[in-house]
């Protein structure tokens, strides 16, 4: 933030179609100096499918493959999604003006929800084999330990709504790959988020992240078309970021 060069790093977490992208746009309009990183869904829908150096054989929609044949493609999906999130996190943000980095960076989901929500859920649902889950956890833990503070987050913004609300929003959005998603899957993911971020009963293997503060934001009601509700949510985020900055980056006193 400001001249000290350190940004406060937050992840925006929540169920499928809860409203993360919509919320991220609102953050962008409210805090134009923040750096916002969207989830790389488009990359998952169009994975270069190889071929030779001379000729590519096109691309694969890994998101669709994972939903159509989860037992076959879940492990591949989780390696690719986690790698794409890690690349986005490690990529240097563009400087706002020379010498003035962004005060806050917000990532839509994270390498932590990749593991403690999605991969964990796929394992518990039987779509990741015990061996695949063990291998995933091995490289995930190794990589993140090697990266140390570069892979750490200071806090989480958790958008929370009832799974039924998410299903309604998901149907309204009508992303073609998600046509087969049922309420039960959103209930499972809701439970994973709650155990990880609220109840804290999920075993988390990284001390910083385990103790990172969580701001729970209730988005069950429509905030998209309600300026007053938007104002309340943005004020909550600003207060959270300000307090977190004072706590975690005390040597960088610049205001947000
Ligand atoms: N608070 C809200 N109330 C009503 N509809 C919403 C709200 N937030 C998002 N939506 C709508 O729900 C759908 C999914 O939102 P989106 O932001 O794409 O979710 P996510 O990024 O979490 O998957 C979109 O059609 C969006 O317009
Ligand atoms: N199996 C996994 N699926 C994931 C993961 N991260 C996102 N997703 C899916 C869920 C949605 O269908 C789509 C985009 O998510 P939004 O909530 O942003 O709409 O991708 C994951 O790690 N594993």
PDB file of C-alpha atoms and ligand atoms in Angstrom:
ATOM      1  CA  UNK A   1       0.000   0.000   0.000  1.00  0.00           C
ATOM      2  CA  UNK A   2       1.241   3.405  -0.820  1.00  0.00           C
ATOM      3  CA  UNK A   3       5.018   3.809  -0.757  1.00  0.00           C
ATOM      4  CA  UNK A   4       5.836   0.905   1.516  1.00  0.00           C
ATOM      5  CA  UNK A   5       5.205  -1.514  -1.340  1.00  0.00           C
ATOM      6  CA  UNK A   6       3.191  -4.145   0.516  1.00  0.00           C
ATOM      7  CA  UNK A   7      -0.354  -4.923  -0.551  1.00  0.00           C
ATOM      8  CA  UNK A   8      -3.008  -6.373   1.679  1.00  0.00           C
ATOM      9  CA  UNK A   9      -4.011  -9.663   0.021  1.00  0.00           C
ATOM     10  CA  UNK A  10      -7.565 -10.958   0.371  1.00  0.00           C
ATOM     11  CA  UNK A  11      -9.498 -13.823  -1.231  1.00  0.00           C
ATOM     12  CA  UNK A  12     -13.177 -13.580  -2.118  1.00  0.00           C
ATOM     13  CA  UNK A  13     -14.726 -16.966  -1.371  1.00  0.00           C
ATOM     14  CA  UNK A  14     -18.190 -18.461  -1.738  1.00  0.00           C
ATOM     15  CA  UNK A  15     -20.398 -21.033  -3.393  1.00  0.00           C
ATOM     16  CA  UNK A  16     -20.967 -21.342  -7.137  1.00  0.00           C
ATOM     17  CA  UNK A  17     -23.135 -18.446  -8.437  1.00  0.00           C
ATOM     18  CA  UNK A  18     -23.396 -16.807  -4.990  1.00  0.00           C
ATOM     19  CA  UNK A  19     -22.400 -13.534  -6.691  1.00  0.00           C
ATOM     20  CA  UNK A  20     -18.579 -13.323  -6.492  1.00  0.00           C
ATOM     21  CA  UNK A  21     -18.064 -11.821  -9.973  1.00  0.00           C
ATOM     22  CA  UNK A  22     -20.895  -9.358  -9.366  1.00  0.00           C
ATOM     23  CA  UNK A  23     -19.387  -8.420  -5.998  1.00  0.00           C
ATOM     24  CA  UNK A  24     -15.934  -8.036  -7.542  1.00  0.00           C
ATOM     25  CA  UNK A  25     -17.340  -5.518 -10.060  1.00  0.00           C
ATOM     26  CA  UNK A  26     -18.876  -3.583  -7.186  1.00  0.00           C
ATOM     27  CA  UNK A  27     -15.511  -3.578  -5.380  1.00  0.00           C
ATOM     28  CA  UNK A  28     -13.895  -2.279  -8.583  1.00  0.00           C
ATOM     29  CA  UNK A  29     -16.388   0.585  -8.844  1.00  0.00           C
ATOM     30  CA  UNK A  30     -16.046   1.476  -5.142  1.00  0.00           C
ATOM     31  CA  UNK A  31     -12.274   1.066  -4.741  1.00  0.00           C
ATOM     32  CA  UNK A  32     -10.758   1.791  -8.178  1.00  0.00           C
ATOM     33  CA  UNK A  33      -7.223   1.743  -6.738  1.00  0.00           C
ATOM     34  CA  UNK A  34      -7.523  -1.892  -5.615  1.00  0.00           C
ATOM     35  CA  UNK A  35      -6.224  -4.712  -7.810  1.00  0.00           C
ATOM     36  CA  UNK A  36      -8.890  -7.342  -8.495  1.00  0.00           C
ATOM     37  CA  UNK A  37      -8.059 -10.753  -9.940  1.00  0.00           C
ATOM     38  CA  UNK A  38     -10.919 -12.745 -11.475  1.00  0.00           C
ATOM     39  CA  UNK A  39     -11.097 -16.537 -11.387  1.00  0.00           C
ATOM     40  CA  UNK A  40      -9.571 -17.974 -14.583  1.00  0.00           C
ATOM     41  CA  UNK A  41     -12.721 -19.895 -15.663  1.00  0.00           C
ATOM     42  CA  UNK A  42     -12.136 -19.074 -19.351  1.00  0.00           C
ATOM     43  CA  UNK A  43      -8.761 -20.848 -19.176  1.00  0.00           C
ATOM     44  CA  UNK A  44     -10.460 -23.988 -17.867  1.00  0.00           C
ATOM     45  CA  UNK A  45     -12.978 -23.862 -20.708  1.00  0.00           C
ATOM     46  CA  UNK A  46     -10.243 -23.679 -23.345  1.00  0.00           C
ATOM     47  CA  UNK A  47      -7.165 -25.668 -22.391  1.00  0.00           C
ATOM     48  CA  UNK A  48      -4.637 -25.939 -25.241  1.00  0.00           C
ATOM     49  CA  UNK A  49      -4.861 -29.663 -25.908  1.00  0.00           C
ATOM     50  CA  UNK A  50      -1.358 -30.245 -27.149  1.00  0.00           C
ATOM     51  CA  UNK A  51      -0.280 -31.731 -30.468  1.00  0.00           C
ATOM     52  CA  UNK A  52       3.182 -31.114 -31.872  1.00  0.00           C
ATOM     53  CA  UNK A  53       5.340 -27.996 -32.075  1.00  0.00           C
ATOM     54  CA  UNK A  54       4.127 -27.634 -35.672  1.00  0.00           C
ATOM     55  CA  UNK A  55       0.413 -28.273 -35.225  1.00  0.00           C
ATOM     56  CA  UNK A  56      -1.919 -27.809 -32.294  1.00  0.00           C
ATOM     57  CA  UNK A  57      -4.849 -30.211 -32.020  1.00  0.00           C
ATOM     58  CA  UNK A  58      -7.125 -27.507 -30.633  1.00  0.00           C
ATOM     59  CA  UNK A  59      -8.452 -27.062 -27.134  1.00  0.00           C
ATOM     60  CA  UNK A  60     -10.388 -28.942 -24.484  1.00  0.00           C
ATOM     61  CA  UNK A  61     -13.188 -27.725 -22.215  1.00  0.00           C
ATOM     62  CA  UNK A  62     -11.865 -29.185 -18.963  1.00  0.00           C
ATOM     63  CA  UNK A  63     -14.689 -27.619 -16.912  1.00  0.00           C
ATOM     64  CA  UNK A  64     -17.252 -29.509 -18.999  1.00  0.00           C
ATOM     65  CA  UNK A  65     -15.206 -32.738 -18.926  1.00  0.00           C
ATOM     66  CA  UNK A  66     -14.980 -32.538 -15.119  1.00  0.00           C
ATOM     67  CA  UNK A  67     -18.768 -32.167 -14.769  1.00  0.00           C
ATOM     68  CA  UNK A  68     -19.525 -34.887 -17.339  1.00  0.00           C
ATOM     69  CA  UNK A  69     -17.047 -37.487 -16.069  1.00  0.00           C
ATOM     70  CA  UNK A  70     -15.935 -36.442 -12.568  1.00  0.00           C
ATOM     71  CA  UNK A  71     -14.215 -39.713 -11.675  1.00  0.00           C
ATOM     72  CA  UNK A  72     -12.025 -39.435 -14.777  1.00  0.00           C
ATOM     73  CA  UNK A  73     -11.254 -35.711 -14.817  1.00  0.00           C
ATOM     74  CA  UNK A  74     -11.405 -34.343 -11.255  1.00  0.00           C
ATOM     75  CA  UNK A  75      -7.725 -34.869 -10.481  1.00  0.00           C
ATOM     76  CA  UNK A  76      -6.686 -33.283 -13.789  1.00  0.00           C
ATOM     77  CA  UNK A  77      -9.063 -30.396 -13.133  1.00  0.00           C
ATOM     78  CA  UNK A  78      -7.721 -29.734  -9.620  1.00  0.00           C
ATOM     79  CA  UNK A  79      -4.095 -29.714 -10.809  1.00  0.00           C
ATOM     80  CA  UNK A  80      -4.962 -27.244 -13.554  1.00  0.00           C
ATOM     81  CA  UNK A  81      -7.243 -25.008 -11.483  1.00  0.00           C
ATOM     82  CA  UNK A  82      -4.717 -24.818  -8.642  1.00  0.00           C
ATOM     83  CA  UNK A  83      -1.852 -24.070 -11.018  1.00  0.00           C
ATOM     84  CA  UNK A  84      -3.831 -21.320 -12.752  1.00  0.00           C
ATOM     85  CA  UNK A  85      -4.751 -19.749  -9.381  1.00  0.00           C
ATOM     86  CA  UNK A  86      -1.122 -19.891  -8.237  1.00  0.00           C
ATOM     87  CA  UNK A  87       0.100 -18.237 -11.443  1.00  0.00           C
ATOM     88  CA  UNK A  88      -2.479 -15.455 -11.040  1.00  0.00           C
ATOM     89  CA  UNK A  89      -1.412 -14.924  -7.422  1.00  0.00           C
ATOM     90  CA  UNK A  90       2.312 -14.770  -8.190  1.00  0.00           C
ATOM     91  CA  UNK A  91       1.946 -12.529 -11.238  1.00  0.00           C
ATOM     92  CA  UNK A  92       3.082  -9.009 -10.429  1.00  0.00           C
ATOM     93  CA  UNK A  93       0.190  -6.548 -10.591  1.00  0.00           C
ATOM     94  CA  UNK A  94       0.582  -3.555 -12.888  1.00  0.00           C
ATOM     95  CA  UNK A  95       1.681  -0.479 -10.927  1.00  0.00           C
ATOM     96  CA  UNK A  96      -0.955   2.228 -10.645  1.00  0.00           C
ATOM     97  CA  UNK A  97       1.628   5.001 -11.002  1.00  0.00           C
ATOM     98  CA  UNK A  98       5.407   4.540 -10.764  1.00  0.00           C
ATOM     99  CA  UNK A  99       6.224   3.705  -7.157  1.00  0.00           C
ATOM    100  CA  UNK A 100       2.605   3.395  -6.010  1.00  0.00           C
ATOM    101  CA  UNK A 101       1.485  -0.208  -5.850  1.00  0.00           C
ATOM    102  CA  UNK A 102      -2.128  -1.195  -5.264  1.00  0.00           C
ATOM    103  CA  UNK A 103      -3.066  -0.932  -1.582  1.00  0.00           C
ATOM    104  CA  UNK A 104      -5.242  -4.056  -1.673  1.00  0.00           C
ATOM    105  CA  UNK A 105      -5.364  -7.123  -3.928  1.00  0.00           C
ATOM    106  CA  UNK A 106      -8.489  -9.278  -4.023  1.00  0.00           C
ATOM    107  CA  UNK A 107      -8.433 -12.712  -5.630  1.00  0.00           C
ATOM    108  CA  UNK A 108     -11.656 -14.408  -6.692  1.00  0.00           C
ATOM    109  CA  UNK A 109     -11.201 -17.751  -4.887  1.00  0.00           C
ATOM    110  CA  UNK A 110      -7.763 -19.062  -3.951  1.00  0.00           C
ATOM    111  CA  UNK A 111      -5.310 -21.936  -3.805  1.00  0.00           C
ATOM    112  CA  UNK A 112      -6.899 -22.599  -0.382  1.00  0.00           C
ATOM    113  CA  UNK A 113     -10.511 -23.038  -1.538  1.00  0.00           C
ATOM    114  CA  UNK A 114      -9.099 -25.181  -4.333  1.00  0.00           C
ATOM    115  CA  UNK A 115      -7.952 -27.621  -1.665  1.00  0.00           C
ATOM    116  CA  UNK A 116     -10.197 -27.107   1.376  1.00  0.00           C
ATOM    117  CA  UNK A 117     -13.496 -26.764  -0.529  1.00  0.00           C
ATOM    118  CA  UNK A 118     -13.350 -28.357  -3.981  1.00  0.00           C
ATOM    119  CA  UNK A 119     -10.649 -31.050  -3.932  1.00  0.00           C
ATOM    120  CA  UNK A 120     -11.676 -32.131  -0.424  1.00  0.00           C
ATOM    121  CA  UNK A 121     -15.302 -32.356  -1.531  1.00  0.00           C
ATOM    122  CA  UNK A 122     -14.431 -34.360  -4.648  1.00  0.00           C
ATOM    123  CA  UNK A 123     -12.461 -36.779  -2.490  1.00  0.00           C
ATOM    124  CA  UNK A 124     -15.308 -37.160   0.006  1.00  0.00           C
ATOM    125  CA  UNK A 125     -17.758 -37.692  -2.881  1.00  0.00           C
ATOM    126  CA  UNK A 126     -15.538 -40.478  -4.251  1.00  0.00           C
ATOM    127  CA  UNK A 127     -14.478 -38.653  -7.435  1.00  0.00           C
ATOM    128  CA  UNK A 128     -10.858 -38.352  -6.317  1.00  0.00           C
ATOM    129  CA  UNK A 129      -9.227 -41.650  -5.407  1.00  0.00           C
ATOM    130  CA  UNK A 130      -7.378 -41.778  -2.045  1.00  0.00           C
ATOM    131  CA  UNK A 131      -4.102 -41.950  -3.998  1.00  0.00           C
ATOM    132  CA  UNK A 132      -5.007 -38.893  -6.099  1.00  0.00           C
ATOM    133  CA  UNK A 133      -6.058 -36.931  -2.987  1.00  0.00           C
ATOM    134  CA  UNK A 134      -2.801 -37.900  -1.237  1.00  0.00           C
ATOM    135  CA  UNK A 135      -0.714 -36.812  -4.250  1.00  0.00           C
ATOM    136  CA  UNK A 136      -2.663 -33.532  -4.579  1.00  0.00           C
ATOM    137  CA  UNK A 137      -2.125 -32.725  -0.894  1.00  0.00           C
ATOM    138  CA  UNK A 138       1.554 -33.648  -1.132  1.00  0.00           C
ATOM    139  CA  UNK A 139       2.384 -31.231  -3.969  1.00  0.00           C
ATOM    140  CA  UNK A 140      -0.009 -28.548  -2.700  1.00  0.00           C
ATOM    141  CA  UNK A 141       1.663 -28.557   0.730  1.00  0.00           C
ATOM    142  CA  UNK A 142       5.170 -28.735  -0.690  1.00  0.00           C
ATOM    143  CA  UNK A 143       4.650 -25.864  -3.148  1.00  0.00           C
ATOM    144  CA  UNK A 144       2.991 -23.575  -0.629  1.00  0.00           C
ATOM    145  CA  UNK A 145       5.600 -24.229   2.029  1.00  0.00           C
ATOM    146  CA  UNK A 146       8.334 -23.422  -0.508  1.00  0.00           C
ATOM    147  CA  UNK A 147       6.593 -20.211  -1.507  1.00  0.00           C
ATOM    148  CA  UNK A 148       6.077 -19.131   2.113  1.00  0.00           C
ATOM    149  CA  UNK A 149       4.790 -15.534   2.405  1.00  0.00           C
ATOM    150  CA  UNK A 150       4.376 -15.240  -1.385  1.00  0.00           C
ATOM    151  CA  UNK A 151       1.467 -17.689  -1.184  1.00  0.00           C
ATOM    152  CA  UNK A 152      -0.055 -16.260   1.994  1.00  0.00           C
ATOM    153  CA  UNK A 153      -3.276 -14.287   2.285  1.00  0.00           C
ATOM    154  CA  UNK A 154      -4.066 -11.772   5.011  1.00  0.00           C
ATOM    155  CA  UNK A 155      -7.806 -12.419   5.164  1.00  0.00           C
ATOM    156  CA  UNK A 156     -10.926 -13.823   3.520  1.00  0.00           C
ATOM    157  CA  UNK A 157     -14.181 -12.255   2.362  1.00  0.00           C
ATOM    158  CA  UNK A 158     -16.819 -15.003   2.504  1.00  0.00           C
ATOM    159  CA  UNK A 159     -19.983 -14.373   0.504  1.00  0.00           C
ATOM    160  CA  UNK A 160     -22.662 -16.487   2.088  1.00  0.00           C
ATOM    161  CA  UNK A 161     -26.133 -17.380   0.782  1.00  0.00           C
ATOM    162  CA  UNK A 162     -28.444 -20.362   1.070  1.00  0.00           C
ATOM    163  CA  UNK A 163     -27.657 -23.129  -1.449  1.00  0.00           C
ATOM    164  CA  UNK A 164     -31.195 -22.691  -2.889  1.00  0.00           C
ATOM    165  CA  UNK A 165     -30.446 -19.026  -3.605  1.00  0.00           C
ATOM    166  CA  UNK A 166     -27.214 -20.038  -5.356  1.00  0.00           C
ATOM    167  CA  UNK A 167     -29.109 -22.599  -7.435  1.00  0.00           C
ATOM    168  CA  UNK A 168     -31.620 -19.946  -8.561  1.00  0.00           C
ATOM    169  CA  UNK A 169     -28.753 -17.616  -9.536  1.00  0.00           C
ATOM    170  CA  UNK A 170     -26.899 -20.453 -11.246  1.00  0.00           C
ATOM    171  CA  UNK A 171     -29.997 -21.322 -13.328  1.00  0.00           C
ATOM    172  CA  UNK A 172     -30.502 -17.667 -14.208  1.00  0.00           C
ATOM    173  CA  UNK A 173     -26.872 -17.328 -15.310  1.00  0.00           C
ATOM    174  CA  UNK A 174     -27.206 -20.560 -17.377  1.00  0.00           C
ATOM    175  CA  UNK A 175     -23.527 -21.373 -17.970  1.00  0.00           C
ATOM    176  CA  UNK A 176     -23.705 -24.326 -20.365  1.00  0.00           C
ATOM    177  CA  UNK A 177     -21.296 -26.609 -18.436  1.00  0.00           C
ATOM    178  CA  UNK A 178     -23.343 -26.257 -15.220  1.00  0.00           C
ATOM    179  CA  UNK A 179     -26.687 -27.555 -16.545  1.00  0.00           C
ATOM    180  CA  UNK A 180     -26.393 -30.803 -14.545  1.00  0.00           C
ATOM    181  CA  UNK A 181     -25.600 -29.204 -11.165  1.00  0.00           C
ATOM    182  CA  UNK A 182     -28.188 -30.124  -8.536  1.00  0.00           C
ATOM    183  CA  UNK A 183     -29.027 -28.610  -5.156  1.00  0.00           C
ATOM    184  CA  UNK A 184     -27.166 -31.445  -3.389  1.00  0.00           C
ATOM    185  CA  UNK A 185     -23.814 -30.372  -4.875  1.00  0.00           C
ATOM    186  CA  UNK A 186     -24.311 -26.758  -3.776  1.00  0.00           C
ATOM    187  CA  UNK A 187     -25.271 -28.009  -0.289  1.00  0.00           C
ATOM    188  CA  UNK A 188     -22.030 -30.011  -0.119  1.00  0.00           C
ATOM    189  CA  UNK A 189     -19.966 -26.978  -1.160  1.00  0.00           C
ATOM    190  CA  UNK A 190     -21.853 -24.758   1.297  1.00  0.00           C
ATOM    191  CA  UNK A 191     -20.969 -27.212   4.075  1.00  0.00           C
ATOM    192  CA  UNK A 192     -17.285 -27.199   3.051  1.00  0.00           C
ATOM    193  CA  UNK A 193     -17.176 -23.387   3.148  1.00  0.00           C
ATOM    194  CA  UNK A 194     -18.886 -23.313   6.547  1.00  0.00           C
ATOM    195  CA  UNK A 195     -16.552 -25.905   8.081  1.00  0.00           C
ATOM    196  CA  UNK A 196     -13.478 -24.170   6.678  1.00  0.00           C
ATOM    197  CA  UNK A 197     -14.278 -20.482   7.218  1.00  0.00           C
ATOM    198  CA  UNK A 198     -16.893 -20.325   9.995  1.00  0.00           C
ATOM    199  CA  UNK A 199     -16.845 -23.426  12.184  1.00  0.00           C
ATOM    200  CA  UNK A 200     -13.061 -23.889  11.630  1.00  0.00           C
ATOM    201  CA  UNK A 201     -13.335 -27.649  11.868  1.00  0.00           C
ATOM    202  CA  UNK A 202     -11.518 -28.306   8.585  1.00  0.00           C
ATOM    203  CA  UNK A 203      -7.894 -29.182   9.205  1.00  0.00           C
ATOM    204  CA  UNK A 204      -5.822 -26.416   7.574  1.00  0.00           C
ATOM    205  CA  UNK A 205      -2.113 -27.077   7.187  1.00  0.00           C
ATOM    206  CA  UNK A 206      -0.808 -23.489   6.895  1.00  0.00           C
ATOM    207  CA  UNK A 207      -0.687 -21.540  10.162  1.00  0.00           C
ATOM    208  CA  UNK A 208      -1.107 -18.049   8.622  1.00  0.00           C
ATOM    209  CA  UNK A 209      -4.140 -19.044   6.639  1.00  0.00           C
ATOM    210  CA  UNK A 210      -5.620 -21.071   9.484  1.00  0.00           C
ATOM    211  CA  UNK A 211      -5.691 -17.940  11.663  1.00  0.00           C
ATOM    212  CA  UNK A 212      -6.466 -15.381   8.938  1.00  0.00           C
ATOM    213  CA  UNK A 213      -9.549 -13.268   9.747  1.00  0.00           C
ATOM    214  CA  UNK A 214     -12.757 -13.970   7.845  1.00  0.00           C
ATOM    215  CA  UNK A 215     -15.426 -11.369   7.024  1.00  0.00           C
ATOM    216  CA  UNK A 216     -18.758 -13.149   6.477  1.00  0.00           C
ATOM    217  CA  UNK A 217     -21.050 -11.178   4.173  1.00  0.00           C
ATOM    218  CA  UNK A 218     -24.680 -12.186   3.895  1.00  0.00           C
ATOM    219  CA  UNK A 219     -25.685 -11.892   0.224  1.00  0.00           C
ATOM    220  CA  UNK A 220     -28.855 -13.962   0.314  1.00  0.00           C
ATOM    221  CA  UNK A 221     -30.840 -10.817  -0.499  1.00  0.00           C
ATOM    222  CA  UNK A 222     -30.486  -9.060  -3.818  1.00  0.00           C
ATOM    223  CA  UNK A 223     -27.696  -6.469  -3.549  1.00  0.00           C
ATOM    224  CA  UNK A 224     -27.287  -6.194  -7.303  1.00  0.00           C
ATOM    225  CA  UNK A 225     -30.154  -3.726  -7.675  1.00  0.00           C
ATOM    226  CA  UNK A 226     -30.087  -2.186  -4.187  1.00  0.00           C
ATOM    227  CA  UNK A 227     -27.727   0.774  -3.754  1.00  0.00           C
ATOM    228  CA  UNK A 228     -28.274   0.938   0.032  1.00  0.00           C
ATOM    229  CA  UNK A 229     -27.396  -2.753   0.468  1.00  0.00           C
ATOM    230  CA  UNK A 230     -24.316  -2.231  -1.705  1.00  0.00           C
ATOM    231  CA  UNK A 231     -23.235   0.690   0.508  1.00  0.00           C
ATOM    232  CA  UNK A 232     -23.527  -1.437   3.650  1.00  0.00           C
ATOM    233  CA  UNK A 233     -21.498  -4.277   2.116  1.00  0.00           C
ATOM    234  CA  UNK A 234     -18.758  -1.948   0.847  1.00  0.00           C
ATOM    235  CA  UNK A 235     -18.505  -0.219   4.238  1.00  0.00           C
ATOM    236  CA  UNK A 236     -18.071  -3.619   5.909  1.00  0.00           C
ATOM    237  CA  UNK A 237     -15.274  -4.521   3.499  1.00  0.00           C
ATOM    238  CA  UNK A 238     -13.534  -1.171   3.954  1.00  0.00           C
ATOM    239  CA  UNK A 239     -13.633  -1.428   7.759  1.00  0.00           C
ATOM    240  CA  UNK A 240     -12.329  -5.010   7.597  1.00  0.00           C
ATOM    241  CA  UNK A 241      -9.464  -4.066   5.256  1.00  0.00           C
ATOM    242  CA  UNK A 242      -8.515  -1.030   7.336  1.00  0.00           C
ATOM    243  CA  UNK A 243      -8.399  -3.026  10.582  1.00  0.00           C
ATOM    244  CA  UNK A 244      -6.520  -5.867   8.934  1.00  0.00           C
ATOM    245  CA  UNK A 245      -3.979  -3.481   7.476  1.00  0.00           C
ATOM    246  CA  UNK A 246      -3.251  -1.956  10.875  1.00  0.00           C
ATOM    247  CA  UNK A 247      -2.890  -5.448  12.339  1.00  0.00           C
ATOM    248  CA  UNK A 248      -0.841  -7.192   9.646  1.00  0.00           C
ATOM    249  CA  UNK A 249       1.101  -4.380   7.941  1.00  0.00           C
ATOM    250  CA  UNK A 250       1.678  -1.918  10.811  1.00  0.00           C
ATOM    251  CA  UNK A 251       4.826  -0.479   9.192  1.00  0.00           C
ATOM    252  CA  UNK A 252       2.765   0.685   6.180  1.00  0.00           C
ATOM    253  CA  UNK A 253       0.457   3.214   7.754  1.00  0.00           C
ATOM    254  CA  UNK A 254      -0.960   4.722   4.537  1.00  0.00           C
ATOM    255  CA  UNK A 255      -4.759   4.787   4.544  1.00  0.00           C
ATOM    256  CA  UNK A 256      -6.652   2.682   2.030  1.00  0.00           C
TER     257      UNK A 256
HETATM  258  N1  LIG B   1     -27.116 -10.396  -4.613  1.00  0.00           N
HETATM  259  C1  LIG B   1     -27.631 -10.848  -5.762  1.00  0.00           C
HETATM  260  N2  LIG B   1     -28.961 -10.871  -5.921  1.00  0.00           N
HETATM  261  C2  LIG B   1     -29.526 -11.337  -7.027  1.00  0.00           C
HETATM  262  N3  LIG B   1     -28.831 -11.814  -8.089  1.00  0.00           N
HETATM  263  C3  LIG B   1     -27.495 -11.823  -7.994  1.00  0.00           C
HETATM  264  C4  LIG B   1     -26.818 -11.335  -6.845  1.00  0.00           C
HETATM  265  N4  LIG B   1     -25.484 -11.471  -7.045  1.00  0.00           N
HETATM  266  C5  LIG B   1     -25.348 -12.019  -8.266  1.00  0.00           C
HETATM  267  N5  LIG B   1     -26.548 -12.209  -8.846  1.00  0.00           N
HETATM  268  C6  LIG B   1     -26.805 -12.832 -10.160  1.00  0.00           C
HETATM  269  O1  LIG B   1     -26.553 -14.225  -9.972  1.00  0.00           O
HETATM  270  C7  LIG B   1     -25.855 -14.774 -11.082  1.00  0.00           C
HETATM  271  C8  LIG B   1     -24.532 -15.347 -10.621  1.00  0.00           C
HETATM  272  O2  LIG B   1     -23.695 -14.285 -10.159  1.00  0.00           O
HETATM  273  P1  LIG B   1     -22.115 -14.307 -10.362  1.00  0.00           P
HETATM  274  O3  LIG B   1     -21.603 -13.003  -9.881  1.00  0.00           O
HETATM  275  O4  LIG B   1     -21.771 -14.723 -11.763  1.00  0.00           O
HETATM  276  O5  LIG B   1     -21.715 -15.489  -9.355  1.00  0.00           O
HETATM  277  P2  LIG B   1     -20.316 -16.200  -9.066  1.00  0.00           P
HETATM  278  O6  LIG B   1     -19.234 -15.335  -9.648  1.00  0.00           O
HETATM  279  O7  LIG B   1     -20.252 -16.316  -7.592  1.00  0.00           O
HETATM  280  O8  LIG B   1     -20.394 -17.533  -9.717  1.00  0.00           O
HETATM  281  C9  LIG B   1     -25.708 -13.647 -12.094  1.00  0.00           C
HETATM  282  O9  LIG B   1     -26.778 -13.768 -13.008  1.00  0.00           O
HETATM  283  C10 LIG B   1     -25.849 -12.377 -11.259  1.00  0.00           C
HETATM  284  O10 LIG B   1     -26.407 -11.333 -12.039  1.00  0.00           O
HETATM  285  N1  LIG B   2     -14.138 -29.069  -9.289  1.00  0.00           N
HETATM  286  C1  LIG B   2     -13.900 -27.759  -9.168  1.00  0.00           C
HETATM  287  N2  LIG B   2     -14.727 -26.873  -9.721  1.00  0.00           N
HETATM  288  C2  LIG B   2     -14.429 -25.581  -9.563  1.00  0.00           C
HETATM  289  C3  LIG B   2     -13.311 -25.137  -8.848  1.00  0.00           C
HETATM  290  N3  LIG B   2     -13.316 -23.796  -8.853  1.00  0.00           N
HETATM  291  C4  LIG B   2     -14.374 -23.418  -9.537  1.00  0.00           C
HETATM  292  N4  LIG B   2     -15.045 -24.491  -9.989  1.00  0.00           N
HETATM  293  C5  LIG B   2     -16.206 -24.482 -10.883  1.00  0.00           C
HETATM  294  C6  LIG B   2     -17.478 -24.077 -10.250  1.00  0.00           C
HETATM  295  C7  LIG B   2     -18.195 -23.364 -11.357  1.00  0.00           C
HETATM  296  O1  LIG B   2     -18.854 -24.300 -12.192  1.00  0.00           O
HETATM  297  C8  LIG B   2     -17.060 -22.742 -12.156  1.00  0.00           C
HETATM  298  C9  LIG B   2     -16.764 -21.293 -11.825  1.00  0.00           C
HETATM  299  O2  LIG B   2     -17.081 -21.019 -10.474  1.00  0.00           O
HETATM  300  P1  LIG B   2     -17.927 -19.722 -10.025  1.00  0.00           P
HETATM  301  O3  LIG B   2     -18.356 -20.013  -8.634  1.00  0.00           O
HETATM  302  O4  LIG B   2     -16.945 -18.589 -10.093  1.00  0.00           O
HETATM  303  O5  LIG B   2     -19.052 -19.536 -10.976  1.00  0.00           O
HETATM  304  O6  LIG B   2     -15.933 -23.529 -11.886  1.00  0.00           O
HETATM  305  C10 LIG B   2     -12.442 -26.097  -8.301  1.00  0.00           C
HETATM  306  O7  LIG B   2     -11.395 -25.812  -7.675  1.00  0.00           O
HETATM  307  N5  LIG B   2     -12.771 -27.386  -8.497  1.00  0.00           N
END
